[in-house]
Tab-separated table of C-alpha atoms in Angstrom:
chain	number	residue	atom	x	y	z
E	25	HIS	CA	209.835	83.726	205.495
E	26	CYS	CA	210.920	80.788	203.383
E	27	THR	CA	214.622	80.090	203.944
E	28	SER	CA	215.333	78.676	200.484
E	29	GLY	CA	217.914	81.337	199.733
E	30	LEU	CA	215.915	82.724	196.810
E	31	PRO	CA	214.277	86.146	197.086
E	32	SER	CA	210.536	86.050	197.726
E	33	ASP	CA	208.337	86.963	194.757
E	34	VAL	CA	204.912	86.691	196.410
E	35	THR	CA	203.591	88.022	199.704
E	36	ILE	CA	200.433	86.516	201.148
E	37	GLU	CA	198.712	88.447	203.919
E	38	ILE	CA	196.257	86.749	206.281
E	39	GLY	CA	195.090	89.009	209.057
E	40	GLU	CA	198.170	90.394	210.770
E	41	MET	CA	200.427	87.669	209.363
E	42	SER	CA	202.490	88.042	206.203
E	43	PHE	CA	204.071	85.110	204.367
E	44	TYR	CA	207.001	85.859	202.047
E	45	LEU	CA	207.014	82.953	199.621
E	46	HIS	CA	207.662	81.907	196.015
E	47	LYS	CA	205.123	81.598	193.235
E	48	PHE	CA	206.205	78.311	191.683
E	49	PRO	CA	205.685	75.968	194.679
E	50	LEU	CA	202.286	77.538	195.306
E	51	ILE	CA	200.893	77.487	191.759
E	52	SER	CA	202.137	73.945	191.237
E	53	ARG	CA	199.837	72.729	194.063
E	54	SER	CA	196.927	75.189	194.228
E	55	GLY	CA	194.519	76.022	191.436
E	56	GLN	CA	193.136	78.982	193.372
E	57	LEU	CA	196.554	80.507	194.044
E	58	ALA	CA	197.583	79.917	190.424
E	59	LYS	CA	194.530	81.861	189.269
E	60	ILE	CA	194.985	84.718	191.740
E	61	ILE	CA	198.696	85.062	191.062
E	62	LYS	CA	198.074	85.075	187.309
E	63	ASP	CA	195.383	87.760	187.642
E	64	THR	CA	197.443	90.007	189.912
E	65	SER	CA	200.893	89.603	188.365
E	66	ASN	CA	202.392	92.732	186.875
E	67	ASP	CA	205.503	92.823	184.745
E	68	ASP	CA	206.450	96.127	186.347
E	69	VAL	CA	206.324	94.714	189.876
E	70	SER	CA	208.627	91.883	190.876
E	71	VAL	CA	206.741	90.929	194.071
E	72	CYS	CA	203.065	89.966	193.959
E	73	ALA	CA	200.954	90.773	197.065
E	74	LEU	CA	197.831	88.718	197.837
E	75	GLN	CA	195.131	88.986	200.494
E	76	LEU	CA	193.746	85.652	201.765
E	77	GLY	CA	191.862	86.841	204.816
E	78	ASP	CA	188.934	84.485	204.220
E	79	ILE	CA	190.896	81.233	203.995
E	80	PRO	CA	189.437	78.586	206.369
E	81	GLY	CA	191.648	78.093	209.397
E	82	GLY	CA	193.391	81.413	208.956
E	83	ALA	CA	197.145	81.885	209.137
E	84	LYS	CA	197.699	78.769	211.221
E	85	ALA	CA	196.209	76.500	208.571
E	86	PHE	CA	197.891	78.330	205.702
E	87	GLU	CA	201.312	77.915	207.301
E	88	LEU	CA	200.876	74.135	207.103
E	89	VAL	CA	199.561	74.440	203.544
E	90	ALA	CA	202.637	76.464	202.549
E	91	LYS	CA	204.958	73.883	204.071
E	92	PHE	CA	203.132	71.166	202.134
E	93	CYS	CA	203.599	73.131	198.891
E	94	TYR	CA	207.328	73.318	199.575
E	95	GLY	CA	207.523	69.564	200.139
E	96	VAL	CA	207.942	69.800	203.898
E	97	LYS	CA	206.302	66.903	205.714
E	98	ILE	CA	203.440	68.116	207.884
E	99	GLU	CA	201.790	66.251	210.746
E	100	LEU	CA	198.080	65.659	210.312
E	101	THR	CA	196.169	65.395	213.590
E	102	ALA	CA	192.557	65.254	214.693
E	103	LEU	CA	192.891	68.876	215.795
E	104	ASN	CA	194.130	70.321	212.492
E	105	ILE	CA	192.630	67.980	209.921
E	106	VAL	CA	189.305	69.818	209.531
E	107	SER	CA	190.824	73.246	208.946
E	108	LEU	CA	193.392	71.740	206.542
E	109	ARG	CA	190.712	69.849	204.635
E	110	CYS	CA	188.666	73.043	204.284
E	111	ALA	CA	191.716	75.138	203.364
E	112	SER	CA	192.804	72.643	200.713
E	113	GLU	CA	189.327	72.724	199.192
E	114	TYR	CA	189.309	76.513	199.244
E	115	LEU	CA	192.718	76.577	197.492
E	116	GLN	CA	191.651	73.898	194.963
E	117	MET	CA	194.510	71.570	195.841
E	118	THR	CA	193.276	68.686	193.698
E	119	ASP	CA	195.291	65.903	192.071
E	120	GLU	CA	195.145	67.957	188.888
E	121	TYR	CA	197.942	69.963	190.499
E	122	GLY	CA	200.049	67.009	191.554
E	123	ASP	CA	199.425	63.432	192.622
E	124	GLY	CA	198.717	62.973	196.295
E	125	ASN	CA	197.746	66.593	196.705
E	126	LEU	CA	196.464	67.958	199.984
E	127	ILE	CA	192.760	67.328	199.329
E	128	ALA	CA	193.420	63.631	198.761
E	129	GLN	CA	195.708	63.333	201.777
E	130	THR	CA	193.407	65.158	204.193
E	131	GLU	CA	190.373	63.223	202.952
E	132	ALA	CA	192.169	59.919	203.523
E	133	PHE	CA	193.211	60.991	207.013
E	134	LEU	CA	189.663	62.114	207.798
E	135	ASN	CA	188.397	58.628	206.997
E	136	ASP	CA	190.880	57.275	209.539
E	137	VAL	CA	189.661	59.817	212.079
E	138	PHE	CA	186.056	58.708	211.616
E	139	GLY	CA	187.069	55.232	212.719
E	140	ASN	CA	188.304	56.546	216.055
E	141	TRP	CA	185.888	57.725	218.759
E	142	THR	CA	188.166	60.214	220.536
E	143	ASP	CA	189.623	61.682	217.358
E	144	THR	CA	186.165	62.119	215.850
E	145	ILE	CA	185.069	64.171	218.866
E	146	LYS	CA	188.191	66.351	218.585
E	147	ALA	CA	187.599	66.868	214.875
E	148	LEU	CA	183.938	67.711	215.409
E	149	GLU	CA	184.794	70.332	218.012
E	150	THR	CA	187.210	72.027	215.596
E	151	CYS	CA	184.473	72.189	212.942
E	152	GLU	CA	183.066	75.212	214.786
E	153	GLU	CA	186.098	77.250	213.708
E	154	VAL	CA	185.338	76.710	210.005
E	155	LEU	CA	181.671	75.770	210.253
E	156	PRO	CA	180.304	76.926	206.864
E	157	HIS	CA	183.131	75.184	205.005
E	158	ALA	CA	182.932	72.051	207.183
E	159	GLU	CA	179.184	71.859	206.541
E	160	GLU	CA	179.654	72.246	202.801
E	161	LEU	CA	182.134	69.370	202.772
E	162	HIS	CA	179.792	67.291	204.995
E	163	ILE	CA	182.512	66.913	207.605
E	164	VAL	CA	180.133	67.820	210.432
E	165	SER	CA	177.510	65.290	209.375
E	166	ARG	CA	180.122	62.599	208.855
E	167	CYS	CA	181.552	63.196	212.344
E	168	ILE	CA	178.102	63.082	213.899
E	169	ASN	CA	177.090	59.940	212.006
E	170	SER	CA	180.317	58.237	213.053
E	171	LEU	CA	179.753	59.087	216.722
E	172	ALA	CA	176.085	58.120	216.571
E	173	MET	CA	176.872	54.758	215.037
E	174	LYS	CA	179.348	53.938	217.813
E	175	ALA	CA	177.066	55.241	220.566
E	176	CYS	CA	174.215	53.103	219.237
E	177	THR	CA	176.344	49.967	219.069
E	178	ASP	CA	175.176	47.270	221.475
E	179	THR	CA	177.663	47.343	224.349
E	180	LYS	CA	177.381	43.573	224.647
E	181	LEU	CA	179.094	43.325	221.253
E	182	PHE	CA	182.020	45.567	222.199
E	183	ASN	CA	184.225	42.795	223.557
E	184	TRP	CA	186.113	45.422	225.565
E	185	PRO	CA	189.806	44.665	226.073
E	186	VAL	CA	190.683	44.555	229.760
E	187	SER	CA	194.073	45.611	231.113
E	188	GLU	CA	195.859	42.711	232.713
E	189	ASN	CA	196.970	42.500	236.357
E	190	GLY	CA	195.660	45.995	237.057
E	191	GLN	CA	198.720	47.558	235.440
E	192	GLU	CA	198.617	51.318	235.004
E	193	GLY	CA	199.127	53.101	231.715
E	194	THR	CA	197.237	52.855	228.461
E	195	THR	CA	198.321	50.270	225.927
E	196	ASP	CA	196.991	49.320	222.533
E	197	ALA	CA	194.897	46.676	224.266
E	198	ASP	CA	193.184	49.358	226.332
E	199	VAL	CA	191.724	51.173	223.352
E	200	TRP	CA	188.772	50.240	221.142
E	201	ASN	CA	188.225	52.566	218.166
E	202	GLY	CA	189.791	55.391	220.126
E	203	ILE	CA	187.685	54.769	223.231
E	204	CYS	CA	189.837	54.262	226.321
E	205	THR	CA	188.719	51.134	228.141
E	206	GLU	CA	191.498	50.880	230.671
E	207	ALA	CA	189.320	51.855	233.621
E	208	MET	CA	186.221	50.012	232.385
E	209	THR	CA	185.043	46.751	233.813
E	210	GLN	CA	182.654	44.418	232.085
E	211	PRO	CA	179.808	44.724	231.446
E	212	VAL	CA	179.973	48.174	229.879
E	213	THR	CA	177.114	50.448	230.903
E	214	ASP	CA	174.946	52.262	228.375
E	215	ASP	CA	176.065	55.671	229.641
E	216	TRP	CA	179.719	55.227	228.662
E	217	TRP	CA	179.513	57.966	226.013
E	218	TYR	CA	177.602	60.657	227.939
E	219	GLU	CA	180.561	62.587	229.309
E	220	ASP	CA	182.706	62.357	226.169
E	221	VAL	CA	180.143	64.162	224.011
E	222	SER	CA	179.005	66.591	226.713
E	223	PHE	CA	181.786	69.000	225.690
E	224	LEU	CA	180.096	69.651	222.339
E	225	SER	CA	178.309	72.944	221.795
E	226	LEU	CA	174.518	72.835	221.963
E	227	PRO	CA	173.893	72.954	218.167
E	228	LEU	CA	176.274	70.041	217.547
E	229	TYR	CA	175.047	68.133	220.590
E	230	LYS	CA	171.455	68.541	219.444
E	231	ARG	CA	172.297	67.065	216.047
E	232	LEU	CA	174.090	64.152	217.703
E	233	ILE	CA	171.057	63.396	219.878
E	234	GLN	CA	168.802	63.457	216.825
E	235	ALA	CA	171.230	61.129	215.042
E	236	VAL	CA	171.283	58.551	217.863
E	237	GLU	CA	167.486	58.637	217.970
E	238	THR	CA	167.386	57.980	214.233
E	239	GLY	CA	169.915	55.202	214.804
E	240	GLY	CA	167.478	53.394	217.063
E	241	MET	CA	168.903	54.176	220.494
E	242	ARG	CA	166.620	53.316	223.402
E	243	PRO	CA	164.701	56.383	224.662
E	244	GLU	CA	166.032	55.771	228.183
E	245	ASN	CA	169.601	56.213	226.962
E	246	VAL	CA	168.718	59.334	224.976
E	247	ALA	CA	167.068	60.814	228.059
E	248	GLY	CA	170.063	59.873	230.200
E	249	ALA	CA	172.450	61.708	227.884
E	250	LEU	CA	170.267	64.817	227.922
E	251	VAL	CA	170.018	64.736	231.718
E	252	PHE	CA	173.824	64.555	231.944
E	253	TYR	CA	174.212	67.494	229.539
E	254	ALA	CA	171.580	69.584	231.314
E	255	LYS	CA	173.148	69.086	234.738
E	256	ARG	CA	176.532	70.066	233.330
E	257	TYR	CA	175.462	73.342	231.736
E	258	ILE	CA	172.459	74.465	233.816
E	259	PRO	CA	174.016	75.144	237.229
E	260	LEU	CA	170.687	76.188	238.737
E	261	MET	CA	169.547	72.566	238.416
E	262	ASN	CA	172.287	71.452	240.797
E	263	ARG	CA	171.495	74.075	243.388
E	264	GLN	CA	170.349	72.831	246.784
E	265	ALA	CA	170.037	76.226	248.467
E	266	SER	CA	166.952	78.421	248.476
E	267	PHE	CA	165.875	80.395	245.431
E	268	LYS	CA	167.251	83.572	247.013
E	269	ASP	CA	170.769	82.187	246.593
E	270	ALA	CA	170.245	81.117	242.991
E	271	THR	CA	172.025	84.042	241.358
E	272	SER	CA	175.130	83.638	243.502
E	273	HIS	CA	175.388	79.870	243.197
E	274	THR	CA	178.462	78.329	241.649
E	275	ASN	CA	179.550	74.743	241.399
E	276	SER	CA	182.934	74.696	243.109
E	277	GLY	CA	183.775	71.300	241.702
E	278	SER	CA	183.382	72.387	238.092
E	279	THR	CA	185.961	73.993	235.852
E	280	ILE	CA	183.292	75.154	233.424
E	281	SER	CA	182.442	78.846	233.577
E	282	THR	CA	178.891	79.488	234.692
E	283	PRO	CA	176.656	80.248	231.693
E	284	SER	CA	174.472	83.336	231.781
E	285	GLU	CA	170.839	82.940	232.751
E	286	GLY	CA	169.868	83.652	229.151
E	287	ASP	CA	172.072	80.822	227.908
E	288	GLN	CA	170.754	78.490	230.589
E	289	ARG	CA	167.178	79.359	229.637
E	290	ALA	CA	167.835	78.692	225.944
E	291	LEU	CA	169.510	75.374	226.771
E	292	LEU	CA	166.692	74.318	229.073
E	293	GLU	CA	164.082	74.988	226.401
E	294	GLU	CA	166.096	72.985	223.849
E	295	ILE	CA	166.550	70.081	226.295
E	296	MET	CA	162.812	70.128	226.916
E	297	GLU	CA	162.120	69.702	223.206
E	298	LEU	CA	164.679	66.906	222.812
E	299	LEU	CA	163.547	64.754	225.744
E	300	PRO	CA	161.661	61.606	224.652
E	301	ASN	CA	157.922	61.796	225.269
E	302	GLN	CA	157.349	58.273	226.565
E	303	LYS	CA	156.143	57.901	230.151
E	304	GLY	CA	158.805	56.921	232.660
E	305	VAL	CA	161.715	57.341	230.262
E	306	THR	CA	162.881	60.506	232.046
E	307	GLU	CA	162.930	60.484	235.848
E	308	THR	CA	160.094	62.475	237.394
E	309	ARG	CA	162.536	64.057	239.828
E	310	PHE	CA	164.556	65.452	236.930
E	311	LEU	CA	161.435	66.774	235.195
E	312	LEU	CA	160.349	68.533	238.381
E	313	GLY	CA	163.847	69.949	238.811
E	314	LEU	CA	163.689	71.162	235.230
E	315	LEU	CA	160.292	72.749	235.899
E	316	ARG	CA	161.544	74.492	239.027
E	317	THR	CA	164.569	75.801	237.117
E	318	ALA	CA	162.360	76.905	234.211
E	319	MET	CA	160.422	79.034	236.656
E	320	MET	CA	163.609	80.547	238.064
E	321	LEU	CA	164.888	81.369	234.596
E	322	GLN	CA	161.476	82.580	233.390
E	323	ALA	CA	161.403	80.134	230.510
E	324	SER	CA	158.685	80.469	227.891
E	325	PRO	CA	155.108	79.643	228.971
E	326	SER	CA	154.958	76.834	226.412
E	327	CYS	CA	158.081	75.253	227.925
E	328	ARG	CA	156.646	75.356	231.444
E	329	GLU	CA	153.266	74.049	230.290
E	330	ASN	CA	154.965	71.201	228.459
E	331	LEU	CA	156.925	70.302	231.591
E	332	GLU	CA	153.778	70.356	233.723
E	333	ARG	CA	152.079	67.998	231.258
E	334	ARG	CA	155.033	65.615	231.306
E	335	VAL	CA	155.137	65.571	235.093
E	336	GLY	CA	151.387	65.002	235.128
E	337	LEU	CA	151.827	62.019	232.818
E	338	GLN	CA	153.911	60.249	235.473
E	339	LEU	CA	152.823	61.991	238.678
E	340	ASP	CA	152.446	58.606	240.378
E	341	GLN	CA	156.262	58.292	240.236
E	342	ALA	CA	156.919	61.620	242.001
E	343	ALA	CA	158.182	62.235	245.535
E	344	ILE	CA	156.505	64.777	247.778
E	345	ASP	CA	159.710	66.786	248.387
E	346	ASP	CA	160.140	67.360	244.660
E	347	LEU	CA	156.577	68.641	244.334
E	348	LEU	CA	157.101	71.419	246.872
E	349	ILE	CA	158.022	74.050	244.293
E	350	PRO	CA	158.553	77.541	245.760
E	351	ASN	CA	156.169	80.208	244.550
E	352	MET	CA	158.124	82.518	242.260
E	353	GLY	CA	155.359	84.759	240.920
E	354	TYR	CA	155.331	88.512	241.297
E	355	SER	CA	152.235	88.436	243.521
E	356	VAL	CA	153.352	85.700	245.917
E	357	GLU	CA	150.617	84.641	248.318
E	358	THR	CA	151.559	81.139	249.381
E	359	LEU	CA	155.045	79.811	250.046
E	360	TYR	CA	154.643	77.005	247.514
E	361	ASP	CA	153.214	77.167	244.014
E	362	ILE	CA	149.933	75.421	244.722
E	363	ASP	CA	148.399	76.435	241.385
E	364	CYS	CA	151.230	74.646	239.586
E	365	PHE	CA	150.559	71.456	241.556
E	366	GLN	CA	146.853	71.758	240.766
E	367	ARG	CA	147.597	71.959	237.035
E	368	ILE	CA	149.926	68.953	237.226
E	369	LEU	CA	147.261	67.011	239.094
E	370	ASP	CA	144.613	67.991	236.535
E	371	HIS	CA	146.871	66.698	233.751
E	372	PHE	CA	147.250	63.391	235.550
E	373	MET	CA	143.523	63.016	236.089
E	374	SER	CA	142.674	63.872	232.468
E	375	ILE	CA	145.138	61.228	231.261
E	376	ASP	CA	143.823	58.684	233.757
E	377	GLN	CA	140.222	59.349	232.730
E	378	ALA	CA	141.111	59.135	229.037
E	379	SER	CA	142.842	55.828	229.685
E	380	SER	CA	139.815	54.499	231.541
E	381	ALA	CA	137.444	55.669	228.801
E	382	SER	CA	139.458	53.807	226.173
E	383	SER	CA	139.276	50.552	228.138
E	384	PRO	CA	137.344	47.851	226.227
E	385	CYS	CA	135.336	46.980	229.314
E	386	ILE	CA	133.933	48.755	232.337
E	387	ILE	CA	135.858	47.922	235.504
E	388	GLU	CA	133.983	47.972	238.779
E	389	GLU	CA	135.521	49.823	241.711
E	390	SER	CA	135.772	46.554	243.634
E	391	GLN	CA	137.837	45.125	240.791
E	392	LEU	CA	140.072	48.185	240.817
E	393	VAL	CA	140.750	47.730	244.493
E	394	GLU	CA	142.004	44.240	243.767
E	395	GLY	CA	145.188	45.779	242.357
E	396	SER	CA	144.850	46.971	238.786
E	397	HIS	CA	147.725	49.129	237.561
E	398	SER	CA	145.433	52.111	236.988
E	399	PHE	CA	144.033	51.926	240.497
E	400	ASN	CA	147.447	51.539	242.114
E	401	SER	CA	148.665	54.570	240.196
E	402	LEU	CA	145.643	56.591	241.285
E	403	THR	CA	146.087	55.517	244.908
E	404	ARG	CA	149.720	56.614	244.913
E	405	VAL	CA	148.682	60.020	243.585
E	406	ALA	CA	145.949	60.246	246.231
E	407	ASN	CA	148.585	59.683	248.916
E	408	LEU	CA	150.750	62.355	247.281
E	409	VAL	CA	147.869	64.834	247.328
E	410	ASP	CA	147.152	64.144	251.009
E	411	SER	CA	150.852	64.542	251.877
E	412	TYR	CA	151.017	67.728	249.826
E	413	LEU	CA	148.008	69.174	251.661
E	414	SER	CA	149.690	68.348	254.982
E	415	GLU	CA	152.855	70.147	253.889
E	416	VAL	CA	151.198	73.318	252.583
E	417	GLY	CA	148.344	73.336	255.121
E	418	PRO	CA	150.215	75.425	257.731
E	419	ASP	CA	150.485	78.319	255.259
E	420	VAL	CA	148.037	80.960	256.539
E	421	ASN	CA	147.596	82.249	252.973
E	422	PHE	CA	146.392	78.865	251.741
E	423	LYS	CA	142.702	79.509	251.135
E	424	PHE	CA	140.067	76.865	251.825
E	425	PRO	CA	138.640	76.795	248.255
E	426	LYS	CA	142.061	75.736	246.967
E	427	PHE	CA	142.406	73.146	249.716
E	428	GLN	CA	138.999	71.773	248.835
E	429	SER	CA	139.726	71.787	245.098
E	430	LEU	CA	142.937	69.792	245.498
E	431	ALA	CA	141.364	67.253	247.855
E	432	ALA	CA	138.301	66.769	245.653
E	433	THR	CA	140.304	66.232	242.463
E	434	ILE	CA	140.943	62.641	243.553
E	435	PRO	CA	137.818	60.411	243.519
E	436	ASP	CA	136.767	58.885	246.850
E	437	PHE	CA	137.370	55.291	245.771
E	438	ALA	CA	141.060	56.066	245.228
E	439	ARG	CA	141.433	56.469	249.021
E	440	PRO	CA	140.870	53.035	250.592
E	441	LEU	CA	141.986	54.697	253.807
E	442	SER	CA	141.370	58.371	254.471
E	443	ASP	CA	143.855	58.789	257.302
E	444	GLY	CA	146.149	60.986	255.183
E	445	LEU	CA	143.332	63.316	254.190
E	446	TYR	CA	142.023	63.552	257.772
E	447	ARG	CA	145.518	64.418	258.972
E	448	ALA	CA	145.808	67.164	256.316
E	449	ILE	CA	142.391	68.575	257.321
E	450	ASP	CA	143.384	68.510	260.981
E	451	ILE	CA	146.620	70.427	260.284
E	452	TYR	CA	144.788	72.956	258.132
E	453	LEU	CA	141.991	73.555	260.663
E	454	LYS	CA	144.422	74.011	263.553
E	455	VAL	CA	146.259	76.728	261.645
E	456	THR	CA	143.171	78.525	260.351
E	457	SER	CA	141.361	78.350	263.678
E	458	SER	CA	144.345	79.741	265.602
E	459	TYR	CA	144.608	82.482	262.974
E	460	VAL	CA	140.910	83.425	263.100
E	461	PHE	CA	140.390	82.758	266.815
E	462	PRO	CA	143.763	83.315	268.508
E	463	LEU	CA	144.148	81.638	271.858
E	464	THR	CA	144.116	83.951	274.864
E	465	ASP	CA	145.137	83.398	278.440
E	466	THR	CA	142.274	82.548	280.726
């Protein structure tokens, strides 16, 4: 109710809320309300009733709009500016209906928000509540472009203010464009923005990542942001227990509710598509963790194949523990997914052979041994294969043809020393021989 002392002559209903107001203040500021009131006015009825259920921001936004129409000063904040900007557009609150009308005021405040990192994030998050309207007014894209520009800024140019004498509390000197720098020490690291934007929903986060890529951000930083986001919202990636405990796992240190497996699967597949393709940009350990999780969540075959190819591209950077992926198929024979490792290894070899074929000159094996990058990479993978065979060799279901296939995938010259392979063969033969010819007491 408006407490002006005059009887209300217009009732505006928004959901379960009813506003008992007066026509004149509303029609003097809003072209849309002026039109609706004119069309619905009836000389026989003193009070006009309007339905505005589709106004952006709902009753909460309209209450502030109504106060503005009555000349009451309203506080614009990063949390209400988007809904107010959309509501003012919807109500046609242009300067035609009074200088300094709400469209002009909210637009000016939005421009101030875009200059502030923290406020821009808050505004972007509220866009979800009025998304179609915020998209139409390009508020979403402007928020994302503002954040991307700041994230892409060279941290060496920030000239971060540093709080003096270790005093607590945030002062004006501790803030740069809305980014709190109180706890930061120089130099600023490239990951300063990862956590701030990790609260965005996946569709908005995806657009931000695409924007920073377009803005020229280094692929390593893009990958780092995606790794941070994935670890935050795919709890199975953080799990250290066995696969049997996967469905009951929760991260006790997190206040974020655990997403469903379907949501985690959808996020994982999106992250996979967004990760930069360059070799070494994303840690091999993370890619293998993503692959293991993709298997748990039964991600699409194309997603898993893509991950296997990416791991194969940089297999020489992998650690043996990360390659021991549990077998999660319906017809489980071996403890570890040996077929998966074979495919990853085949990808590595095909890339290595393609690289060698494109070389402008033929390199002799003796020259390779001298320490070429390609040979060193191949040797590291050979050691990985031998270690892998030693780890999976004790599995009684590990058939000899598969053992032989894995061992033979690596060319002989890539093993200057064959100790690792001999050890793997020895372990395998001891297990198979005791299985086929069990020892008896004599």
